[in-house]
Structure formats: C-alpha cells, structure tokens
Short mmCIF file of C-alpha atoms in Angstrom, two decimals:
data_model
loop_
_atom_site.label_atom_id
_atom_site.label_comp_id
_atom_site.label_asym_id
_atom_site.label_seq_id
_atom_site.Cartn_x
_atom_site.Cartn_y
_atom_site.Cartn_z
CA MET A 2 -372.46 0.61 52.98
CA PRO A 3 -367.99 0.73 52.39
CA VAL A 4 -367.18 2.49 49.82
CA ALA A 5 -365.24 1.65 46.97
CA THR A 6 -362.01 1.82 47.46
CA LEU A 7 -359.29 1.74 44.16
CA GLY A 8 -356.60 1.84 45.57
CA LEU A 9 -353.02 3.33 46.96
CA HIS A 10 -353.25 7.15 46.25
CA HIS A 11 -350.29 8.29 47.71
CA VAL A 12 -347.99 7.61 50.81
CA THR A 13 -345.78 10.77 52.91
CA GLY A 14 -342.83 10.45 54.59
CA ILE A 15 -340.53 12.27 56.35
CA ALA A 16 -337.02 13.66 54.86
CA THR A 17 -334.43 16.10 56.32
CA ARG A 18 -333.09 18.62 53.21
CA PRO A 19 -335.67 19.32 50.73
CA GLN A 20 -332.75 19.45 47.69
CA ALA A 21 -331.48 16.48 48.51
CA ASN A 22 -334.67 14.79 48.98
CA ILE A 23 -335.48 16.15 45.70
CA GLU A 24 -332.19 15.40 44.32
CA PHE A 25 -332.53 11.37 45.18
CA TRP A 26 -336.28 10.96 44.01
CA VAL A 27 -335.77 12.84 40.69
CA ARG A 28 -331.91 11.81 39.65
CA LEU A 29 -331.68 7.69 41.21
CA LEU A 30 -335.57 7.12 41.34
CA GLY A 31 -336.87 9.00 37.86
CA GLN A 32 -339.89 10.09 39.66
CA ARG A 33 -341.06 13.57 39.21
CA LEU A 34 -341.36 16.86 41.07
CA VAL A 35 -344.73 17.40 40.13
CA LYS A 36 -345.32 20.01 42.66
CA ARG A 37 -343.78 21.80 45.54
CA THR A 38 -345.48 23.36 48.17
CA VAL A 39 -345.81 23.97 51.95
CA ASN A 40 -347.34 21.08 54.22
CA TYR A 41 -350.98 22.92 55.00
CA ASP A 42 -350.54 22.58 58.36
CA ASP A 43 -347.70 23.86 58.99
CA PRO A 44 -346.85 25.82 56.35
CA GLN A 45 -342.92 27.07 57.32
CA THR A 46 -342.47 23.45 55.72
CA TYR A 47 -342.32 22.42 52.62
CA HIS A 48 -344.35 19.50 50.98
CA LEU A 49 -342.96 17.94 48.20
CA TYR A 50 -344.61 15.67 45.63
CA PHE A 51 -343.49 13.04 43.12
CA GLY A 52 -344.42 10.42 40.87
CA GLY A 53 -345.24 9.83 37.10
CA PRO A 54 -345.51 12.28 34.45
CA THR A 55 -348.69 14.22 35.85
CA GLY A 56 -348.86 13.11 39.58
CA GLN A 57 -351.22 10.46 38.61
CA PRO A 58 -352.76 9.00 41.54
CA GLY A 59 -351.12 5.64 42.56
CA THR A 60 -348.16 6.78 41.73
CA VAL A 61 -347.59 9.70 44.43
CA ALA A 62 -345.25 10.10 47.12
CA THR A 63 -344.94 12.93 49.03
CA PHE A 64 -342.36 14.40 51.82
CA PHE A 65 -342.23 16.51 54.84
CA PRO A 66 -338.72 17.70 55.03
CA TRP A 67 -338.18 18.44 58.66
CA GLN A 68 -334.79 19.74 58.75
CA GLY A 69 -332.88 18.61 61.73
CA ALA A 70 -335.34 15.16 62.49
CA GLY A 71 -333.82 12.77 64.52
CA PRO A 72 -334.25 9.03 62.69
CA ALA A 73 -337.48 7.55 63.31
CA VAL A 74 -337.97 4.98 65.84
CA ARG A 75 -339.67 1.52 64.16
CA GLY A 76 -342.48 0.61 65.69
CA ALA A 77 -345.83 -0.54 66.09
CA GLY A 78 -348.78 1.49 64.73
CA GLU A 79 -346.89 2.91 61.94
CA SER A 80 -346.77 2.42 58.20
CA VAL A 81 -343.07 0.41 57.65
CA ALA A 82 -342.15 0.20 53.97
CA VAL A 83 -344.28 1.07 50.28
CA ALA A 84 -343.17 -0.67 47.33
CA TYR A 85 -342.94 0.26 44.06
CA ARG A 86 -343.81 -1.74 40.96
CA VAL A 87 -341.14 -1.94 37.86
CA PRO A 88 -341.12 -3.48 34.00
CA PRO A 89 -340.66 -7.09 33.50
CA GLY A 90 -337.15 -8.05 33.81
CA GLY A 91 -336.28 -4.45 35.41
CA LEU A 92 -334.91 -5.84 39.41
CA THR A 93 -331.80 -6.97 37.59
CA ALA A 94 -331.55 -3.32 36.27
CA TRP A 95 -332.23 -2.15 39.31
CA ARG A 96 -330.13 -4.05 41.38
CA ARG A 97 -326.97 -2.93 38.86
CA ARG A 98 -328.45 0.85 39.19
CA LEU A 99 -328.15 0.52 43.14
CA ASP A 100 -324.88 -1.20 43.40
CA ASP A 101 -323.60 1.36 41.10
CA HIS A 102 -324.69 4.66 43.45
CA GLY A 103 -323.55 2.31 46.50
CA LEU A 104 -327.02 1.57 47.99
CA ALA A 105 -327.06 -1.50 49.82
CA HIS A 106 -330.07 -3.81 49.30
CA ALA A 107 -331.68 -7.11 50.13
CA THR A 108 -333.82 -9.36 47.82
CA PHE A 109 -336.28 -11.68 49.21
CA GLU A 110 -339.75 -13.16 48.12
CA ARG A 111 -343.14 -12.06 49.65
CA PHE A 112 -346.56 -13.76 48.43
CA GLY A 113 -344.51 -14.98 45.09
CA GLU A 114 -343.16 -12.43 44.35
CA GLU A 115 -339.55 -11.39 44.30
CA VAL A 116 -338.73 -8.32 46.37
CA VAL A 117 -335.70 -5.78 46.37
CA ALA A 118 -335.23 -3.81 49.44
CA PHE A 119 -333.30 -0.55 49.93
CA GLN A 120 -333.86 3.06 51.52
CA ASP A 121 -333.93 5.95 50.89
CA PRO A 122 -331.33 8.37 52.22
CA ASP A 123 -333.07 9.61 54.89
CA GLY A 124 -334.12 5.75 55.56
CA VAL A 125 -337.52 5.98 53.87
CA PRO A 126 -337.77 1.34 52.93
CA LEU A 127 -338.24 1.51 49.60
CA GLU A 128 -339.21 -1.92 47.92
CA LEU A 129 -339.25 -2.79 44.19
CA THR A 130 -341.31 -5.86 42.76
CA GLU A 131 -341.92 -7.24 38.95
CA ALA A 132 -345.48 -7.59 40.20
CA ALA A 133 -347.79 -7.67 37.30
CA GLY A 134 -351.25 -7.43 36.15
CA GLY A 135 -354.32 -5.48 37.08
CA GLY A 136 -353.98 -2.19 34.99
CA PRO A 137 -352.43 -0.53 31.82
CA ARG A 138 -348.27 0.42 31.85
CA LEU A 139 -348.31 3.21 32.93
CA VAL A 140 -347.27 5.35 29.49
CA TRP A 141 -343.97 8.14 29.76
CA PRO A 142 -342.92 9.73 26.82
CA ASP A 143 -340.35 11.33 28.23
CA ALA A 144 -339.59 9.49 31.19
CA PRO A 145 -335.83 10.14 32.80
CA LEU A 146 -335.08 6.85 32.99
CA PRO A 147 -334.59 3.84 30.41
CA ASP A 148 -338.07 2.04 29.65
CA GLY A 149 -337.22 -0.97 31.75
CA LEU A 150 -336.12 1.14 34.80
CA THR A 151 -339.21 3.25 34.89
CA LEU A 152 -341.26 2.62 38.19
CA GLN A 153 -344.96 1.92 37.37
CA GLY A 154 -346.69 3.33 40.80
CA LEU A 155 -347.76 2.36 43.95
CA HIS A 156 -347.60 -1.65 44.81
CA ALA A 157 -347.99 -1.96 48.32
CA VAL A 158 -347.80 -0.43 51.77
CA THR A 159 -346.62 -2.34 54.89
CA VAL A 160 -348.56 -1.69 58.36
CA ALA A 161 -347.01 -2.86 61.29
CA ALA A 162 -350.85 -3.64 63.16
CA PRO A 163 -350.76 -4.45 66.74
CA ARG A 164 -354.14 -5.14 65.77
CA LEU A 165 -354.16 -6.99 62.52
CA ASP A 166 -357.83 -8.30 62.72
CA ALA A 167 -359.83 -4.91 63.63
CA THR A 168 -357.23 -3.03 60.94
CA ALA A 169 -358.21 -5.51 58.53
CA SER A 170 -361.90 -5.44 59.63
CA VAL A 171 -362.56 -1.74 59.34
CA LEU A 172 -360.56 -1.84 56.11
CA GLU A 173 -363.24 -4.22 55.02
CA GLU A 174 -366.16 -3.29 56.23
CA ALA A 175 -366.00 0.60 55.70
CA LEU A 176 -362.93 1.13 52.76
CA GLY A 177 -364.14 -2.19 50.53
CA MET A 178 -361.22 -3.71 50.82
CA ARG A 179 -361.14 -7.53 50.84
CA VAL A 180 -358.65 -10.33 52.18
CA ALA A 181 -356.22 -11.39 48.73
CA ALA A 182 -353.24 -13.14 50.72
CA GLU A 183 -352.11 -14.41 53.79
CA ASP A 184 -349.09 -15.70 55.14
CA VAL A 185 -347.08 -16.65 58.29
CA GLY A 186 -343.46 -17.01 57.49
CA GLY A 187 -340.69 -15.39 59.78
CA SER A 188 -342.01 -12.05 60.51
CA GLY A 189 -345.06 -13.16 61.26
CA ARG A 190 -347.95 -12.95 60.04
CA ARG A 191 -349.27 -11.17 56.96
CA VAL A 192 -352.30 -9.99 55.46
CA ARG A 193 -352.83 -8.56 51.99
CA LEU A 194 -355.73 -6.39 51.59
CA ALA A 195 -356.50 -5.68 47.74
CA PRO A 196 -359.33 -2.66 46.53
CA GLY A 197 -362.34 -4.47 45.85
CA PRO A 198 -363.80 -4.69 41.88
CA SER A 199 -362.86 -1.36 40.13
CA PRO A 200 -365.80 0.40 38.74
CA GLU A 201 -366.26 0.01 34.95
CA GLY A 202 -363.96 2.10 32.90
CA LEU A 203 -361.77 2.95 35.63
CA ALA A 204 -358.44 2.74 34.51
CA TYR A 205 -355.62 3.08 37.69
CA PRO A 206 -352.02 1.55 38.04
CA ALA A 207 -352.19 -2.11 39.46
CA GLY A 208 -352.04 -2.99 42.99
CA GLY A 209 -352.98 -0.60 45.56
CA PHE A 210 -352.52 -3.57 48.22
CA ILE A 211 -352.04 -2.91 52.09
CA ASP A 212 -350.05 -5.25 53.31
CA LEU A 213 -351.02 -6.20 57.26
CA VAL A 214 -347.76 -7.80 59.43
CA GLU A 215 -348.77 -9.00 62.80
CA VAL A 216 -346.58 -7.53 65.90
CA GLN A 217 -347.25 -8.19 69.17
CA ASP A 218 -345.25 -6.71 72.62
CA GLN A 219 -343.46 -3.94 70.36
CA GLN A 220 -343.27 -0.67 71.08
CA PRO A 221 -345.14 1.95 69.05
CA GLY A 222 -342.96 3.71 66.43
CA ARG A 223 -341.98 7.42 67.08
CA LEU A 224 -342.06 9.65 63.61
CA GLY A 225 -338.82 10.85 62.29
CA ALA A 226 -336.50 11.33 59.45
CA GLY A 227 -337.39 7.80 57.65
CA SER A 228 -340.85 7.16 58.59
CA LEU A 229 -343.52 7.01 56.87
CA HIS A 230 -345.94 9.50 58.41
CA HIS A 231 -349.06 8.62 56.46
CA VAL A 232 -350.80 6.29 53.88
CA ALA A 233 -353.55 7.44 51.58
CA LEU A 234 -355.93 5.57 49.53
CA ARG A 235 -357.94 6.25 46.72
CA VAL A 236 -362.11 6.75 46.36
CA LYS A 237 -363.86 8.59 43.33
CA ASP A 238 -364.61 12.75 43.87
CA ALA A 239 -368.24 12.18 44.75
CA GLU A 240 -367.60 9.71 47.76
CA ILE A 241 -365.16 11.33 50.04
CA ALA A 242 -368.63 12.46 52.22
CA GLU A 243 -369.76 8.91 52.19
CA ALA A 244 -366.25 7.42 53.19
CA ARG A 245 -365.81 9.57 55.61
CA ALA A 246 -369.48 8.54 57.51
CA ALA A 247 -368.00 4.60 57.19
CA LEU A 248 -365.38 5.30 58.80
CA LEU A 249 -367.48 7.16 61.98
CA ALA A 250 -369.96 4.07 61.26
CA ALA A 251 -366.93 1.73 61.66
CA GLY A 252 -366.49 3.77 65.46
CA LEU A 253 -363.64 5.25 63.78
CA LYS A 254 -362.59 9.44 64.59
CA PRO A 255 -361.94 10.76 61.25
CA THR A 256 -361.47 14.53 60.49
CA VAL A 257 -363.62 16.97 58.59
CA VAL A 258 -363.09 16.84 54.79
CA LYS A 259 -359.72 18.84 54.24
CA ASP A 260 -358.97 20.59 50.98
CA ARG A 261 -355.54 20.21 49.47
CA THR A 262 -356.19 22.05 45.88
CA TYR A 263 -355.14 18.71 44.40
CA PHE A 264 -357.43 16.33 46.11
CA LYS A 265 -359.68 16.79 49.09
CA SER A 266 -359.40 14.19 51.69
CA VAL A 267 -359.88 12.57 55.06
CA TYR A 268 -357.48 11.49 57.67
CA PHE A 269 -358.07 8.81 60.57
CA LYS A 270 -355.84 6.38 62.72
CA GLU A 271 -356.77 2.67 62.00
CA PRO A 272 -357.09 0.50 65.18
CA GLY A 273 -353.42 0.01 65.84
CA GLY A 274 -352.35 3.45 65.59
CA ALA A 275 -351.14 4.38 61.79
CA ILE A 276 -352.43 7.06 60.03
CA LEU A 277 -354.40 6.54 56.68
CA GLU A 278 -356.16 9.12 54.81
CA VAL A 279 -358.89 8.59 51.85
CA ALA A 280 -358.35 11.30 49.12
CA THR A 281 -360.06 11.77 45.96
CA ASP A 282 -358.03 12.06 42.67
CA GLY A 283 -359.50 15.31 41.57
CA PRO A 284 -358.62 18.20 40.57
CA GLY A 285 -355.10 16.94 40.54
CA PHE A 286 -351.67 18.54 39.91
CA LEU A 287 -352.44 19.94 36.57
CA VAL A 288 -355.24 22.59 38.46
CA ASP A 289 -352.21 25.55 38.91
CA GLU A 290 -349.62 24.70 36.71
CA PRO A 291 -349.73 23.77 32.58
CA ALA A 292 -348.09 19.86 32.40
CA ASP A 293 -344.74 20.94 30.92
CA GLU A 294 -344.21 23.02 34.13
CA LEU A 295 -345.52 20.59 36.75
CA GLY A 296 -343.03 21.22 39.56
CA LEU A 297 -340.88 24.75 38.03
CA ALA A 298 -343.39 27.15 40.39
CA PHE A 299 -343.12 27.50 44.38
CA LYS A 300 -347.23 26.98 44.86
CA LEU A 301 -349.09 28.13 47.69
CA PRO A 302 -353.03 27.51 48.16
CA ALA A 303 -354.59 31.30 47.57
CA TRP A 304 -355.14 31.41 51.87
CA LEU A 305 -351.47 31.35 51.59
CA GLU A 306 -350.08 33.69 48.96
CA SER A 307 -350.24 36.73 51.47
CA GLU A 308 -347.66 35.11 52.97
CA ARG A 309 -345.58 34.28 50.39
CA ASP A 310 -342.38 36.17 50.84
CA PHE A 311 -342.50 35.16 54.46
CA LEU A 312 -341.88 31.69 53.59
CA ARG A 313 -339.73 32.38 50.84
CA ALA A 314 -337.78 33.97 53.37
CA ARG A 315 -337.56 31.07 55.45
CA LEU A 316 -337.65 28.28 53.34
CA PRO A 317 -334.28 27.01 51.50
CA VAL A 318 -334.22 27.26 47.98
CA THR A 319 -334.91 24.08 45.88
CA ALA A 320 -335.53 22.88 42.10
CA SER A 321 -336.11 19.72 40.23
CA PRO A 322 -333.10 19.52 38.31
CA GLU A 323 -335.48 18.74 35.08
CA TYR A 324 -335.53 22.99 34.48
CA ALA A 325 -331.98 23.27 35.11
CA ASP A 326 -331.99 27.28 35.15
CA ARG A 327 -335.39 27.89 34.30
CA TRP A 328 -336.72 26.96 37.95
CA ARG A 329 -338.68 30.16 39.65
CA ARG A 330 -339.12 30.63 43.41
#
C-alpha cells in the first residue's frame, strides 16, 4: 500500500560561500534563515535552512555551502529546477526586481502557467509562477518583502529522468502520487505528478508537484556549485516507517530512518538516479529556538555539542541580516 505523500517538504542545493548564500536568499528572495546548523553527515559543512516565517514544510530550501566547489555539470538523473509560487500579479513585480538587481531571466509557459526562470549566484536554477489554488495563502505579517512579492512556497521541482516511466511508477505505487498533466514540447516529454488527496483537515501549501522531463542519450549530472542535491516529499509523522517499507516493496534501496532533529527522513534514489527523500512535518524548527529567534544561534544536535568549539573554529562566521548586530556564534 502506498503512503499518502502530502507534497513537497524541502529542496536542498549546493552553494559555495555561506554568507553570500544567506544574503541572496534573505535580502533578494525575502526568505527567512530559520536554522543555522551543520550537515549531519559532514559536520565541517554548514547546513542552512531558508523558508517561510517558521520554516513551514513546503516552503523550505536548504543549502550545503561547499567552499571551493567547482560548477555543477547538468545531466540526467538529477533535479534540475525548483519553482516557487508568487501571489497573483506578482510576476511583473518580480521581473522588475530581478532587473533592478542585474539578474538575467527568461519567461515561458509550462502546463498553462507563466514561468519566470533565473539562477541564484551559485547557479541554482529557480523559477517563479503565479499558479494558485489548493491551499491557503501563506500568512506572514512581518514579511521582509512587500505582500505582492512574498514567495508562497514550493510549487514544483523538475527532475531530468532517463527512465521517466519507471520513476513515475515508483512515485505512484510507493508514494501515492498521481499523474496530473502531460506534455510533449521542445524540451521533450514532461509528466507532472501531484500528491494524492490531502487528508481531511490538513492544511499545507498548494502545489508540491514533481515534474519529470524525459532525457535520452544524456550523461549523468555531476554535483557541484549550483546543483540541487536532493528533493524531499512530505509524509505524516507516523508514516515514515511505512513509507520506507513501501519504497523497499517497490524494489528500491532506501536508507534507514534518520533523525535530522527538525524532521525524520529516509533517502533513496529513483530509478533514474536522482536523490529523493521522504520527510516528516515534525517536530519542526521551533523545537530548539523560539519563533522570534529562528536562525539567530548556531545550532548543533546533542551528539555534536562536544565539538562546538572545534567546528566554530573551522566554519566561517555567518549571520542573518534579520538580526543585524544580535547574531550569535
């Protein structure tokens, strides 16, 4: 039996300079730095989390800043773009904002939606769309950008799929997704998968699509600056073990359930090679910081606290512009 995937949870990319990454995502994109911690699998690398006011699932982008990393090589078997929703009428204002900051952008249509595409300074492919429906508007009283510019959460992630049908089958049979649209255009066959019907009473951001674009005779991508390392899908807290079992039953090789402090998760590779994850909503980012101090302190899991001074000496100083002189190492 498949689990009921609830949509997108977060995406994780590769940056280079951590403070430059923070400045772009906070100042230009208007996201909140909700957590400064380390990559639990590589503690001498930061793990920076950006999202809505409390880092609600479905609003979050995270980064591993690999200082000195070479540029990514785009190819098959990886996620190649992440799209955010903006309020109705917001694309015009966003094009003006991108122009004001000297960022090149392109406009095109996909599945009947107008899309504005650009890149962050490290080359992460980003998209904006006014797509609406399916959930409440993000409430953010003190949003750093005007209301018409505030990002409303993750809309879709594009995966370059050399085995599109096999990947779609896994997402349908193990994770309860469904084909919502299909198109054959200049970039090849594209299939959009949506989460199944939301459980009664559950509120979550609209969208949460996985777009599979078929690639043939293309070499595998190589991780580097500007890569999307992985994409996480949401599951109910109580269903993470069930999700892992469903992935095993589909013939995949998921990891054990990992405790990431702010959620529990399981990682796996889809048939084409892209890294995906299923992650729980809870316990969330308020588990170790109050809402008005999210991202202020450098947080470590209990098992790394004894290494705090060692790690602090090796990681560059970072701070969120939100707190100005109030930052804490």
